[in-house]
PDB file of C-alpha atoms in Angstrom:
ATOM      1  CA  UNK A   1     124.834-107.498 226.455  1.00  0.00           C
ATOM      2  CA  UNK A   2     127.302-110.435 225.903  1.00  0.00           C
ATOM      3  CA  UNK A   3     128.192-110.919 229.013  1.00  0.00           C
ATOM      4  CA  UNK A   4     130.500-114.311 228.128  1.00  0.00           C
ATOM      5  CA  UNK A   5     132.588-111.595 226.062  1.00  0.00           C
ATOM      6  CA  UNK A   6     132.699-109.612 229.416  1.00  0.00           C
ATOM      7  CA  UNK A   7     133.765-112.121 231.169  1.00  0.00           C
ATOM      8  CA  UNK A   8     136.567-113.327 228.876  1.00  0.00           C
ATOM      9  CA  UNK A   9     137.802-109.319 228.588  1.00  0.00           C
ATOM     10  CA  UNK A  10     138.189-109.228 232.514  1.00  0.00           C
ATOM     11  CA  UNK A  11     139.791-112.140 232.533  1.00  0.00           C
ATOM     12  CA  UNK A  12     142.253-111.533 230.037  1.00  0.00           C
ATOM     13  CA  UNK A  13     143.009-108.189 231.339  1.00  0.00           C
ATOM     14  CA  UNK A  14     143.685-109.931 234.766  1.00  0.00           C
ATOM     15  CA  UNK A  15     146.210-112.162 232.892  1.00  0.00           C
ATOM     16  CA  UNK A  16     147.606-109.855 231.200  1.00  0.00           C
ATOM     17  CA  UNK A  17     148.425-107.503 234.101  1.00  0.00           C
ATOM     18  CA  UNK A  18     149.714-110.085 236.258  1.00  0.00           C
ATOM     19  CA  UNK A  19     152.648-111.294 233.529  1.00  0.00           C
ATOM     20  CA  UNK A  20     154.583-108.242 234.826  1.00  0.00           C
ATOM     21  CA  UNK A  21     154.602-109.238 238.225  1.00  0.00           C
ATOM     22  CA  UNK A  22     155.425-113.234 237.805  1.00  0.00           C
ATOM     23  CA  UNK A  23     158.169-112.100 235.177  1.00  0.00           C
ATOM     24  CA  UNK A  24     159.754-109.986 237.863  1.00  0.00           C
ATOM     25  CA  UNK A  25     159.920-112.083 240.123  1.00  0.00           C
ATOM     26  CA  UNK A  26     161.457-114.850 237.420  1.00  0.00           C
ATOM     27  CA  UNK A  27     164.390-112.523 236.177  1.00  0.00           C
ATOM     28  CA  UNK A  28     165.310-111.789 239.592  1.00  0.00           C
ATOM     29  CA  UNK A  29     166.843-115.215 239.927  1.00  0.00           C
ATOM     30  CA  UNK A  30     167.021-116.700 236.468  1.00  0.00           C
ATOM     31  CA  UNK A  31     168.471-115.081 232.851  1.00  0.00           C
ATOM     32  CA  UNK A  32     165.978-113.156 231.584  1.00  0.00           C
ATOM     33  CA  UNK A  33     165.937-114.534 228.087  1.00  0.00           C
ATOM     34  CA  UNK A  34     167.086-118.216 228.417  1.00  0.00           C
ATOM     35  CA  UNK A  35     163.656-118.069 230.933  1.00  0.00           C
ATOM     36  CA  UNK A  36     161.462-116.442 228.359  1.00  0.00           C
ATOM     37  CA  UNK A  37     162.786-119.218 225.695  1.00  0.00           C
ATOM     38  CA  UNK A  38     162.088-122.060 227.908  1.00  0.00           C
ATOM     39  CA  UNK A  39     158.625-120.719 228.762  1.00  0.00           C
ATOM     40  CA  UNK A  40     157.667-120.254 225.151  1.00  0.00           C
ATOM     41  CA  UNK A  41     158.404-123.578 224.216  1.00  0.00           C
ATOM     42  CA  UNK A  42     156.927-124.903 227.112  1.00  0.00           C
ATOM     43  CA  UNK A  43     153.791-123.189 226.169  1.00  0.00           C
ATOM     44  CA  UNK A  44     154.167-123.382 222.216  1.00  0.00           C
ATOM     45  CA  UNK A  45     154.380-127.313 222.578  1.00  0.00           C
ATOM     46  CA  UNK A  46     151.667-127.655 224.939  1.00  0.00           C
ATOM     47  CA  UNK A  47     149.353-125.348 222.775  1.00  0.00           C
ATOM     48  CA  UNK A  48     150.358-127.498 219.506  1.00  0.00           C
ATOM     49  CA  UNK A  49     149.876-130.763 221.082  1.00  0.00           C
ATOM     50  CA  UNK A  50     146.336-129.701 222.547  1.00  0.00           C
ATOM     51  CA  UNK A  51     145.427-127.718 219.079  1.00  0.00           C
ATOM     52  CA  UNK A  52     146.278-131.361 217.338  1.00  0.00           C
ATOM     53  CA  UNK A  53     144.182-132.991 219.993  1.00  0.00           C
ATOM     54  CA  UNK A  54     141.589-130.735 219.456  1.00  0.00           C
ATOM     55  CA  UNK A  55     141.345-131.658 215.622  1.00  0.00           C
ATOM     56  CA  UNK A  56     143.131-128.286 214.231  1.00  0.00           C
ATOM     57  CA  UNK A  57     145.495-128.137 211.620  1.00  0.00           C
ATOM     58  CA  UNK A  58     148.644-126.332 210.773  1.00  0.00           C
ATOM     59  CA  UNK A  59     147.929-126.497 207.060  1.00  0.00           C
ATOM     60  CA  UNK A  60     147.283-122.654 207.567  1.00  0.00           C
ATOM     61  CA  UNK A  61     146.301-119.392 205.308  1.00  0.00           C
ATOM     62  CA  UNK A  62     148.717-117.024 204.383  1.00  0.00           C
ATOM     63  CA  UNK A  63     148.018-114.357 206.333  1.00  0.00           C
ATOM     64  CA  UNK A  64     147.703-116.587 209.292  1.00  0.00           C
ATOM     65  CA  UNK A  65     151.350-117.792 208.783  1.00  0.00           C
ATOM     66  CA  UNK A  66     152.231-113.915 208.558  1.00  0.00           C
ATOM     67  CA  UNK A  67     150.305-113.282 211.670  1.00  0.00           C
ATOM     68  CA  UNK A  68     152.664-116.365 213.336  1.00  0.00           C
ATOM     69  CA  UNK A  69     155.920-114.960 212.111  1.00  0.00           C
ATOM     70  CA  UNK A  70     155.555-111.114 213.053  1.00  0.00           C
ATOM     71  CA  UNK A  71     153.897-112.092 216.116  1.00  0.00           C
ATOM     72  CA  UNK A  72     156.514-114.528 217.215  1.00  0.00           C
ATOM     73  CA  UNK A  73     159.409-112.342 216.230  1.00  0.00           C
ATOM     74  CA  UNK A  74     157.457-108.689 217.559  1.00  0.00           C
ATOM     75  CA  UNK A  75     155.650-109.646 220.089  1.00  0.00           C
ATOM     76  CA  UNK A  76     157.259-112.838 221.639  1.00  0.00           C
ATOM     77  CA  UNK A  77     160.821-111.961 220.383  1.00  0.00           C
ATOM     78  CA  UNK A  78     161.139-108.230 220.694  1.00  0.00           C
ATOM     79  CA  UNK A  79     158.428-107.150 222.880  1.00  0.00           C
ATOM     80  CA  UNK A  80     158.388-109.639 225.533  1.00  0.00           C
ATOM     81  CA  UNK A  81     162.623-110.410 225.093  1.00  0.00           C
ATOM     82  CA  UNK A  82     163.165-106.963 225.752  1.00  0.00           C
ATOM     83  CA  UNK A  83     160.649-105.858 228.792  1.00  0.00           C
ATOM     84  CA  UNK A  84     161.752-109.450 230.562  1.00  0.00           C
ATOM     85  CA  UNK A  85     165.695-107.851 230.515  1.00  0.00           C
ATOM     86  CA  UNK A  86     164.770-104.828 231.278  1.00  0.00           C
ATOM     87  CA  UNK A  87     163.143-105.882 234.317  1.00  0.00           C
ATOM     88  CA  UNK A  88     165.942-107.180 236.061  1.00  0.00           C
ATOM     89  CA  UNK A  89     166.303-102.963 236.872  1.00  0.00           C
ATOM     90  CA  UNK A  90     162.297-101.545 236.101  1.00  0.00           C
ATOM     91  CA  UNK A  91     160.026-102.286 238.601  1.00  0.00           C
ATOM     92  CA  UNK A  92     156.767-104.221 237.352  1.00  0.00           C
ATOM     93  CA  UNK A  93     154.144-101.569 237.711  1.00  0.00           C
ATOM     94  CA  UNK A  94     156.321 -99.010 235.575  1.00  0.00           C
ATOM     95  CA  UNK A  95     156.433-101.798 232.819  1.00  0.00           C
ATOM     96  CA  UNK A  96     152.775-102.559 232.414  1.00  0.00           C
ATOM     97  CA  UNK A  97     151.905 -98.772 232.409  1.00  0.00           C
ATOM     98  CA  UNK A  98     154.285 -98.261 229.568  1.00  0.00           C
ATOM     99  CA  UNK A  99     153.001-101.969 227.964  1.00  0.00           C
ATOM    100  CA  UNK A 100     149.189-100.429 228.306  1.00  0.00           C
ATOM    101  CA  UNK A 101     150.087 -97.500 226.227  1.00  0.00           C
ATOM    102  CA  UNK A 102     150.098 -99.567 223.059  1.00  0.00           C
ATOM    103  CA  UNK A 103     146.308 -98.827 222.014  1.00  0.00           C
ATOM    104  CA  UNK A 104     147.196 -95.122 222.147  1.00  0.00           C
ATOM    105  CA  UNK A 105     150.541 -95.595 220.361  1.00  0.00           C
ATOM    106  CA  UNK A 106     148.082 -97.785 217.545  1.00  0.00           C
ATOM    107  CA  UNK A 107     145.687 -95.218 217.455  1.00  0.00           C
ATOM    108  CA  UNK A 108     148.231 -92.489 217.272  1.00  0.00           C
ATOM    109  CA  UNK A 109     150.389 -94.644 214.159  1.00  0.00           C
ATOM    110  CA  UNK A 110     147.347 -94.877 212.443  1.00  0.00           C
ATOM    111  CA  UNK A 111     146.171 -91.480 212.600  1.00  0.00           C
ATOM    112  CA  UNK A 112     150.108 -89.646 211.564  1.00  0.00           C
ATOM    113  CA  UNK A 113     150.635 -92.008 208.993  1.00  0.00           C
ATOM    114  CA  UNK A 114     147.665 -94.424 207.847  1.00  0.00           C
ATOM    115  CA  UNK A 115     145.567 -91.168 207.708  1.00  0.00           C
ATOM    116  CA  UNK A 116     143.053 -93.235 209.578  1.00  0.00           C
ATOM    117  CA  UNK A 117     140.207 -91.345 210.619  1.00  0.00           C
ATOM    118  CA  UNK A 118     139.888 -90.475 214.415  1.00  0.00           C
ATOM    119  CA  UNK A 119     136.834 -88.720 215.769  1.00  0.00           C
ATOM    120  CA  UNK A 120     137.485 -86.011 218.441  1.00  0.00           C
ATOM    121  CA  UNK A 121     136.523 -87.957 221.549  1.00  0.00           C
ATOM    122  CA  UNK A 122     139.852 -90.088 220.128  1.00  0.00           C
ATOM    123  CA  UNK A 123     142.057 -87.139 220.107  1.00  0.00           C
ATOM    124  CA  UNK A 124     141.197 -85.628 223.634  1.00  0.00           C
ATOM    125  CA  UNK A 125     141.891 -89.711 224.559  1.00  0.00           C
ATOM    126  CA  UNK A 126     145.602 -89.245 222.904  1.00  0.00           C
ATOM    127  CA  UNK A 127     146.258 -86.042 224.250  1.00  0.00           C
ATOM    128  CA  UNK A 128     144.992 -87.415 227.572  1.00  0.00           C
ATOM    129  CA  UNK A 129     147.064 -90.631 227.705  1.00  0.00           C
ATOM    130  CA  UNK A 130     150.171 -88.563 226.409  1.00  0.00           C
ATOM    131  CA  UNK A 131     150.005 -86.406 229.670  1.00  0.00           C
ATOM    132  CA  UNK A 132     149.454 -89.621 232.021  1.00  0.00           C
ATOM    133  CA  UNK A 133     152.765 -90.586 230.459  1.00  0.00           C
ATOM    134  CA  UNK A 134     154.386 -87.356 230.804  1.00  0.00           C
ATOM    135  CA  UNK A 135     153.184 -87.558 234.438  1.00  0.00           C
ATOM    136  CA  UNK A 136     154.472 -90.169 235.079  1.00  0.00           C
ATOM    137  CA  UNK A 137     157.751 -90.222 233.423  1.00  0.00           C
ATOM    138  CA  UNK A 138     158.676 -86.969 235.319  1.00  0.00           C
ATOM    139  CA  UNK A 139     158.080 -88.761 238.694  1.00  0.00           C
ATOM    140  CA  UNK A 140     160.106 -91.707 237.787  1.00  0.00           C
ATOM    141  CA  UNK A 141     163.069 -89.751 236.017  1.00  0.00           C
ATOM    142  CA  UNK A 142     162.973 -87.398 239.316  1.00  0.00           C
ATOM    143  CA  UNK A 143     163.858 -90.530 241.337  1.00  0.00           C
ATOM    144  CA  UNK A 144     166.461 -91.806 239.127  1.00  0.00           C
ATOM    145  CA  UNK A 145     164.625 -95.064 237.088  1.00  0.00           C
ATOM    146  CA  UNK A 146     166.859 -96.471 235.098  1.00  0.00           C
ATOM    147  CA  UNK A 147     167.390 -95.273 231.285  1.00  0.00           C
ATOM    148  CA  UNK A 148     168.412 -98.310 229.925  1.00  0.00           C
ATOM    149  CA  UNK A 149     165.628-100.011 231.126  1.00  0.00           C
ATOM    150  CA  UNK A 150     163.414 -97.619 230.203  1.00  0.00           C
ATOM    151  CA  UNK A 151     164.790 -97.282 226.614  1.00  0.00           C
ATOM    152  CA  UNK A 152     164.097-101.408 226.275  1.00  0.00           C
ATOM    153  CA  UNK A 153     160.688-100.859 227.357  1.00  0.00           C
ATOM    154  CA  UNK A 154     159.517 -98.242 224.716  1.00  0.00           C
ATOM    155  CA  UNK A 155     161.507-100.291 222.042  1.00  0.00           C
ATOM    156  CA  UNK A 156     159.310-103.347 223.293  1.00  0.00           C
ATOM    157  CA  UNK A 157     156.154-101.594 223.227  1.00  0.00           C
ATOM    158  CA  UNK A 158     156.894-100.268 219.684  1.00  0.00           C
ATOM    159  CA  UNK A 159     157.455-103.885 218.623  1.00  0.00           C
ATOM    160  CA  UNK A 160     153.997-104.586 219.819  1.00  0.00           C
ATOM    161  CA  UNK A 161     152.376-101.607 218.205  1.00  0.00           C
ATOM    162  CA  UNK A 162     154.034-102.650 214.917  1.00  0.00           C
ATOM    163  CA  UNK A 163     152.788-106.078 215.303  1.00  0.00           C
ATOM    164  CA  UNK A 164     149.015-105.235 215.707  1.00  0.00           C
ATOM    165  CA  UNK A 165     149.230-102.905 213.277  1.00  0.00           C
ATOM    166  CA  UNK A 166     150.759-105.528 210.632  1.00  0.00           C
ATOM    167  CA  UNK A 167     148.793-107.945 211.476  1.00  0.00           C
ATOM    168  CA  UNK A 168     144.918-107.761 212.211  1.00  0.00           C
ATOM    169  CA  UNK A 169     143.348-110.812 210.610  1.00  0.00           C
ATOM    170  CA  UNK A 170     145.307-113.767 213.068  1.00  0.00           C
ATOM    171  CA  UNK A 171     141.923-114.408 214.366  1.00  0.00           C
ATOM    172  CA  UNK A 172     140.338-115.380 210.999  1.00  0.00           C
ATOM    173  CA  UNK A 173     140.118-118.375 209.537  1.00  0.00           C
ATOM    174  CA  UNK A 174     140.101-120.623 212.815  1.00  0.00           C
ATOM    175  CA  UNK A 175     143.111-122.970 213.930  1.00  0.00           C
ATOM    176  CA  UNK A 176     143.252-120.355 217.112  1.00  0.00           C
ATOM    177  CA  UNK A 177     144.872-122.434 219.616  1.00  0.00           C
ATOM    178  CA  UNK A 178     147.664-123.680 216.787  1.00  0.00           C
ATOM    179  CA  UNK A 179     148.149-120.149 216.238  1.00  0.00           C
ATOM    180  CA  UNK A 180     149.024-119.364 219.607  1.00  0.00           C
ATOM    181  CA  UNK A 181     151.388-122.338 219.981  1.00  0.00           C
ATOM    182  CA  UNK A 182     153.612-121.372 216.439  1.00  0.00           C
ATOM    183  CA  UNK A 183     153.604-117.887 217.338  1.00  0.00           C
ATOM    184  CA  UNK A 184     155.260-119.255 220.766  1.00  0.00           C
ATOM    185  CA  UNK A 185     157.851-121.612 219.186  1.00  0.00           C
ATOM    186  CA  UNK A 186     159.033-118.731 216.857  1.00  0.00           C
ATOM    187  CA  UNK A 187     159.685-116.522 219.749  1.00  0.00           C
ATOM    188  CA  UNK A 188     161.521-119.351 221.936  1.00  0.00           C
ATOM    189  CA  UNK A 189     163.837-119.830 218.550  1.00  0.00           C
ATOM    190  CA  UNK A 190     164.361-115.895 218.391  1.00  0.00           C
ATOM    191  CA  UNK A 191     165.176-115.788 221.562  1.00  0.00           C
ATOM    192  CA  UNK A 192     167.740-118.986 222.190  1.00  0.00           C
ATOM    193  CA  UNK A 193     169.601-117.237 219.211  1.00  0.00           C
ATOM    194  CA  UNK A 194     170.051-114.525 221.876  1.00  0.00           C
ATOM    195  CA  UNK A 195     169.822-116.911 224.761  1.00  0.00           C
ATOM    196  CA  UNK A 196     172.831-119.204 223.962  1.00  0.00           C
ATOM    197  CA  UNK A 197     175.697-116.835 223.198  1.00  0.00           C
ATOM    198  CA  UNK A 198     174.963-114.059 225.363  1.00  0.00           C
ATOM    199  CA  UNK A 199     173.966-115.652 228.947  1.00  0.00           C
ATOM    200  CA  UNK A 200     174.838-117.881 231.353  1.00  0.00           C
ATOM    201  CA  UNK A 201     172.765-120.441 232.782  1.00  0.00           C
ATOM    202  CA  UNK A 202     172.811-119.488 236.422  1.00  0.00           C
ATOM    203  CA  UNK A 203     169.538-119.970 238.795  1.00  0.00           C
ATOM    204  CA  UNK A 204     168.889-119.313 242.047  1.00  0.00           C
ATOM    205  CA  UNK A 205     165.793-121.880 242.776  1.00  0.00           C
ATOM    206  CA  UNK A 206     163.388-121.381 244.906  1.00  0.00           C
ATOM    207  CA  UNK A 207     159.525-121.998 245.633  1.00  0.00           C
ATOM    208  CA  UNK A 208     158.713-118.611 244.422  1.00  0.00           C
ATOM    209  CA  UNK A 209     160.844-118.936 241.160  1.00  0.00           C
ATOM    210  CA  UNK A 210     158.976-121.988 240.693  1.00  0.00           C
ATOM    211  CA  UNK A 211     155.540-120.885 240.687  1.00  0.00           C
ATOM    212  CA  UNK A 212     156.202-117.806 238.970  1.00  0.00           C
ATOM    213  CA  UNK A 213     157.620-119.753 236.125  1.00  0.00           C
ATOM    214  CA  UNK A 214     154.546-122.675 235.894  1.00  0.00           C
ATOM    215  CA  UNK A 215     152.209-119.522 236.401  1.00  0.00           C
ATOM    216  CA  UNK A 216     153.529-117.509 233.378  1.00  0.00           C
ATOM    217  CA  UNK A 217     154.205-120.383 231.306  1.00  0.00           C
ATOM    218  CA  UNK A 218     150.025-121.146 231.671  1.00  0.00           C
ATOM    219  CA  UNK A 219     148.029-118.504 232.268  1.00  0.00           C
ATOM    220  CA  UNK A 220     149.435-115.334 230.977  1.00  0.00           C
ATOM    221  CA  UNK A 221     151.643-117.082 228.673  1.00  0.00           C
ATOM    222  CA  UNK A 222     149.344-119.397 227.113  1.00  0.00           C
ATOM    223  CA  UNK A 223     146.025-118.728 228.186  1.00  0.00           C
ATOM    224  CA  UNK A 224     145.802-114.867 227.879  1.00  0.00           C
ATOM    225  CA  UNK A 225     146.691-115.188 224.297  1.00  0.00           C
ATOM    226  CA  UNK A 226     144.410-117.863 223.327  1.00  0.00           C
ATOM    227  CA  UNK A 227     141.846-115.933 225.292  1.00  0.00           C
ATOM    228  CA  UNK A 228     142.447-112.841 223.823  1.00  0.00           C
ATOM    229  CA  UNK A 229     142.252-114.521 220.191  1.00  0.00           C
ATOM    230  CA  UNK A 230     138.812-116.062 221.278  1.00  0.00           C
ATOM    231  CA  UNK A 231     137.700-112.201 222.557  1.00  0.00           C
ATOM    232  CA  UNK A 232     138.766-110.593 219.186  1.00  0.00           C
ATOM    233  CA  UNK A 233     136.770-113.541 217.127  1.00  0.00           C
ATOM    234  CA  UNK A 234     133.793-112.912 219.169  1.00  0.00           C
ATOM    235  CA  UNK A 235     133.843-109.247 219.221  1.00  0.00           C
ATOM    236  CA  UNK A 236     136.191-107.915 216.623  1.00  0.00           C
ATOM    237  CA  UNK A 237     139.608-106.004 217.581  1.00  0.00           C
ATOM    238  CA  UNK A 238     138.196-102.975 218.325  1.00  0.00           C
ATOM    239  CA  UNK A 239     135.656-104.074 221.317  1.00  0.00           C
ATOM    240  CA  UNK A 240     137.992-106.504 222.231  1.00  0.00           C
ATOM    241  CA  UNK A 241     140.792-103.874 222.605  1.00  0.00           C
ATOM    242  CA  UNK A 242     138.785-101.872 225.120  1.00  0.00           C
ATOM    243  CA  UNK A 243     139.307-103.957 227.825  1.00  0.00           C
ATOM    244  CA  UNK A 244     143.284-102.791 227.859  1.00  0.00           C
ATOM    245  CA  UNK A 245     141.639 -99.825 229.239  1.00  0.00           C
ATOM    246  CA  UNK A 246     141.979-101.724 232.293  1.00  0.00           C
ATOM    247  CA  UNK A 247     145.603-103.026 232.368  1.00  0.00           C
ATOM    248  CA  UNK A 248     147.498 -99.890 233.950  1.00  0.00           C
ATOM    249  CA  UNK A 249     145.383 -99.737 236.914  1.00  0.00           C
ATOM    250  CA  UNK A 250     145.216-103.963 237.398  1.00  0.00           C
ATOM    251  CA  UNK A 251     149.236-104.256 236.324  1.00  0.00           C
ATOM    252  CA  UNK A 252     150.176-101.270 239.124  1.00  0.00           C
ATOM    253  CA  UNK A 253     147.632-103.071 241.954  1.00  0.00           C
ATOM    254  CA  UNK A 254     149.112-106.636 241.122  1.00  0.00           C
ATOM    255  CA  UNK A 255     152.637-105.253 241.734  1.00  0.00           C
ATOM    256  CA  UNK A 256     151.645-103.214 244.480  1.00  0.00           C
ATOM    257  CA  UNK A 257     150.395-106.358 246.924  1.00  0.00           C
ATOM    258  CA  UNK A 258     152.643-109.072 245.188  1.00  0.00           C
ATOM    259  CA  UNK A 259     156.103-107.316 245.253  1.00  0.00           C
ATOM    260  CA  UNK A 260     154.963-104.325 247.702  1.00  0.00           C
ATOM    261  CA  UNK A 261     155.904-102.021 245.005  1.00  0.00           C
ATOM    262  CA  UNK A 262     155.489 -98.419 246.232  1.00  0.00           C
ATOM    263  CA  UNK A 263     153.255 -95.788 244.184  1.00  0.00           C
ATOM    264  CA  UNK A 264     153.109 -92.184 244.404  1.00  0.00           C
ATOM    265  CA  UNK A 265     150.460 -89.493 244.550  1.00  0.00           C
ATOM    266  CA  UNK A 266     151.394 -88.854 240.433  1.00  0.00           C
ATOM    267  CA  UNK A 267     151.670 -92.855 239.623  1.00  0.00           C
ATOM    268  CA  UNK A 268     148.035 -92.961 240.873  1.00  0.00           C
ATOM    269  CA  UNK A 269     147.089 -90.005 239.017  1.00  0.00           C
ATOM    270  CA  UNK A 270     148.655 -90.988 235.631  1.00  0.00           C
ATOM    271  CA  UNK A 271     147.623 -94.390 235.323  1.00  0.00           C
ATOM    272  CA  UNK A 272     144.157 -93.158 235.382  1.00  0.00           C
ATOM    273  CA  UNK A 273     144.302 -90.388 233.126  1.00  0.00           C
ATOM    274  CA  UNK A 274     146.395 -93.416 230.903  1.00  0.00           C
ATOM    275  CA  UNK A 275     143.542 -95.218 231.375  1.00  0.00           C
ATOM    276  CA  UNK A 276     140.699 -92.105 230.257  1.00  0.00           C
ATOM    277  CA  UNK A 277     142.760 -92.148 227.746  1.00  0.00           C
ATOM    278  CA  UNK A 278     142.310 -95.461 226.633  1.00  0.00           C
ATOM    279  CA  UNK A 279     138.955 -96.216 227.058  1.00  0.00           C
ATOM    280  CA  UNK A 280     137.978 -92.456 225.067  1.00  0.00           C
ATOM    281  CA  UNK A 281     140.672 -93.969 222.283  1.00  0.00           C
ATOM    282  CA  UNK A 282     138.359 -97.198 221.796  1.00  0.00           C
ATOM    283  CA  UNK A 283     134.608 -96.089 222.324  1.00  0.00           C
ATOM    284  CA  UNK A 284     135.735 -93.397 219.575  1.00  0.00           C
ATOM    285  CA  UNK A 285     136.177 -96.220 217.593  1.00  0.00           C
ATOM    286  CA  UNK A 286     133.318 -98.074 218.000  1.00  0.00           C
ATOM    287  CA  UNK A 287     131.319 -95.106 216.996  1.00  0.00           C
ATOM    288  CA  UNK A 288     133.522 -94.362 213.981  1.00  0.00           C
TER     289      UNK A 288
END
């Protein structure tokens, strides 16, 4: 048992979770995307300056620099632009359940139009995560969650399906930590170009604002991702992917005693079928 790889899973999945909470609380009194830019090149300098530091390079392969570019456009750009606007009207906990549902939506892609093989303890995990979703949804429609929002947040989570499924050699060929920092400064670019035209610089500071920003500018904004990097070099994408397993029922709890976000009887019910779901998705891979 690698228990270090454990450890690092849990503690990435903690990260990740928490980045909807801090980034609600940041778009409640800052714009959204002007925020998002400043914390990616915040956390794409840092991570350069420390990868130099370290002794890594950017003289890079070519499918690293093509993991840097779709990942800072999909993921940082798309993904993370999109879910931070649409959070100024979606409540945190809704957000990371629909953000958690990317392993299914990879394993699902791959299946309808890679023809990749999935074993039958994979399907019943897609069929189950499809009907925590459905759950779910039918609550949150019933009590009038907003559309727009919610139409941001499954374009996001498609840009982030896309991305992993472009791209799964990033973690080959070491440099991680130079990775991570790139893949941030493309996204801060991508987003300014949205940034600059489109909103105005208006902030209401406080203490709160403050610590959500330093806290999602470090930890999940440049830890969990050189974390997660580490995890899938150690472990491989597959293993390392089980652990999202976890990030529906840590990203609804983190909302639920930071913001006092209320759940239902059905939230409670979905996110764990969401999360059966999951977890079936990935050991059925491991056994493929």
């Amino acid at each position: 048992m690698d228990i270090r790889a454990i450890l690092m899973g849990l503690a990435f999945a903690c990260m990740w979770s928490s980045a909807f909470t801090s980034a609600r609380i940041i778009v409640a009194d800052a714009p959204p995307l002007t925020a998002l830019a400043i914390r990616f090149l915040i956390s794409g300098l840092l991570g350069v300056v420390i990868a130099r530091a370290l002794g890594q390079t950017w003289r890079l392969t070519s499918g690293q620099w093509r993991a840097i570019i779709i990942f800072g456009l999909c993921q940082n750009g798309l993904y993370l632009g999109l879910n931070f606007v649409a959070m100024q009207w979606i409540e945190a906990s809704l957000a990371a359940i629909i953000a958690s549902t990317m392993p299914l939506l990879v394993a699902l892609i791959g299946w309808v139009l890679f023809r990749e093989t999935v074993r039958p303890l994979g399907i019943a995990g897609l069929a189950a995560g499809l009907l925590g979703v459905v759950l779910i949804m039918g609550t949150r429609l019933s009590t009038g969650v907003d559309i727009y929002g919610l139409a941001m947040l499954g374009v996001g989570v498609l840009a982030l399906t896309f991305a992993t499924l472009a791209v799964r050699e990033a973690s080959s060929g070491g440099n991680l930590l130079m990775i991570v920092g790139l893949q941030m400064l493309i996204g801060s670019a991508a987003l300014a170009v949205f940034a600059i035209p489109l909103e105005t610089f208006e902030v209401r500071w406080s203490w709160q604002l403050i610590v959500a920003f330093i806290y999602t500018t470090l930890v999940p904004g440049l830890g969990a991702t050189w974390v997660w990097f580490v995890l899938v070099g150690r472990i491989g994408a597959v293993r390392a992917s089980t652990f999202h397993f976890l990030n529906p029922f840590l990203g609804v709890a983190i909302a639920a005693v930071l913001l006092n976000e209320k759940l239902g009887a059905m939230d409670v019910i979905g996110v764990s079928i969401i999360a059966v779901g999951i977890l079936a998705v990935q050991v059925s891979k491991q056994r493929g």
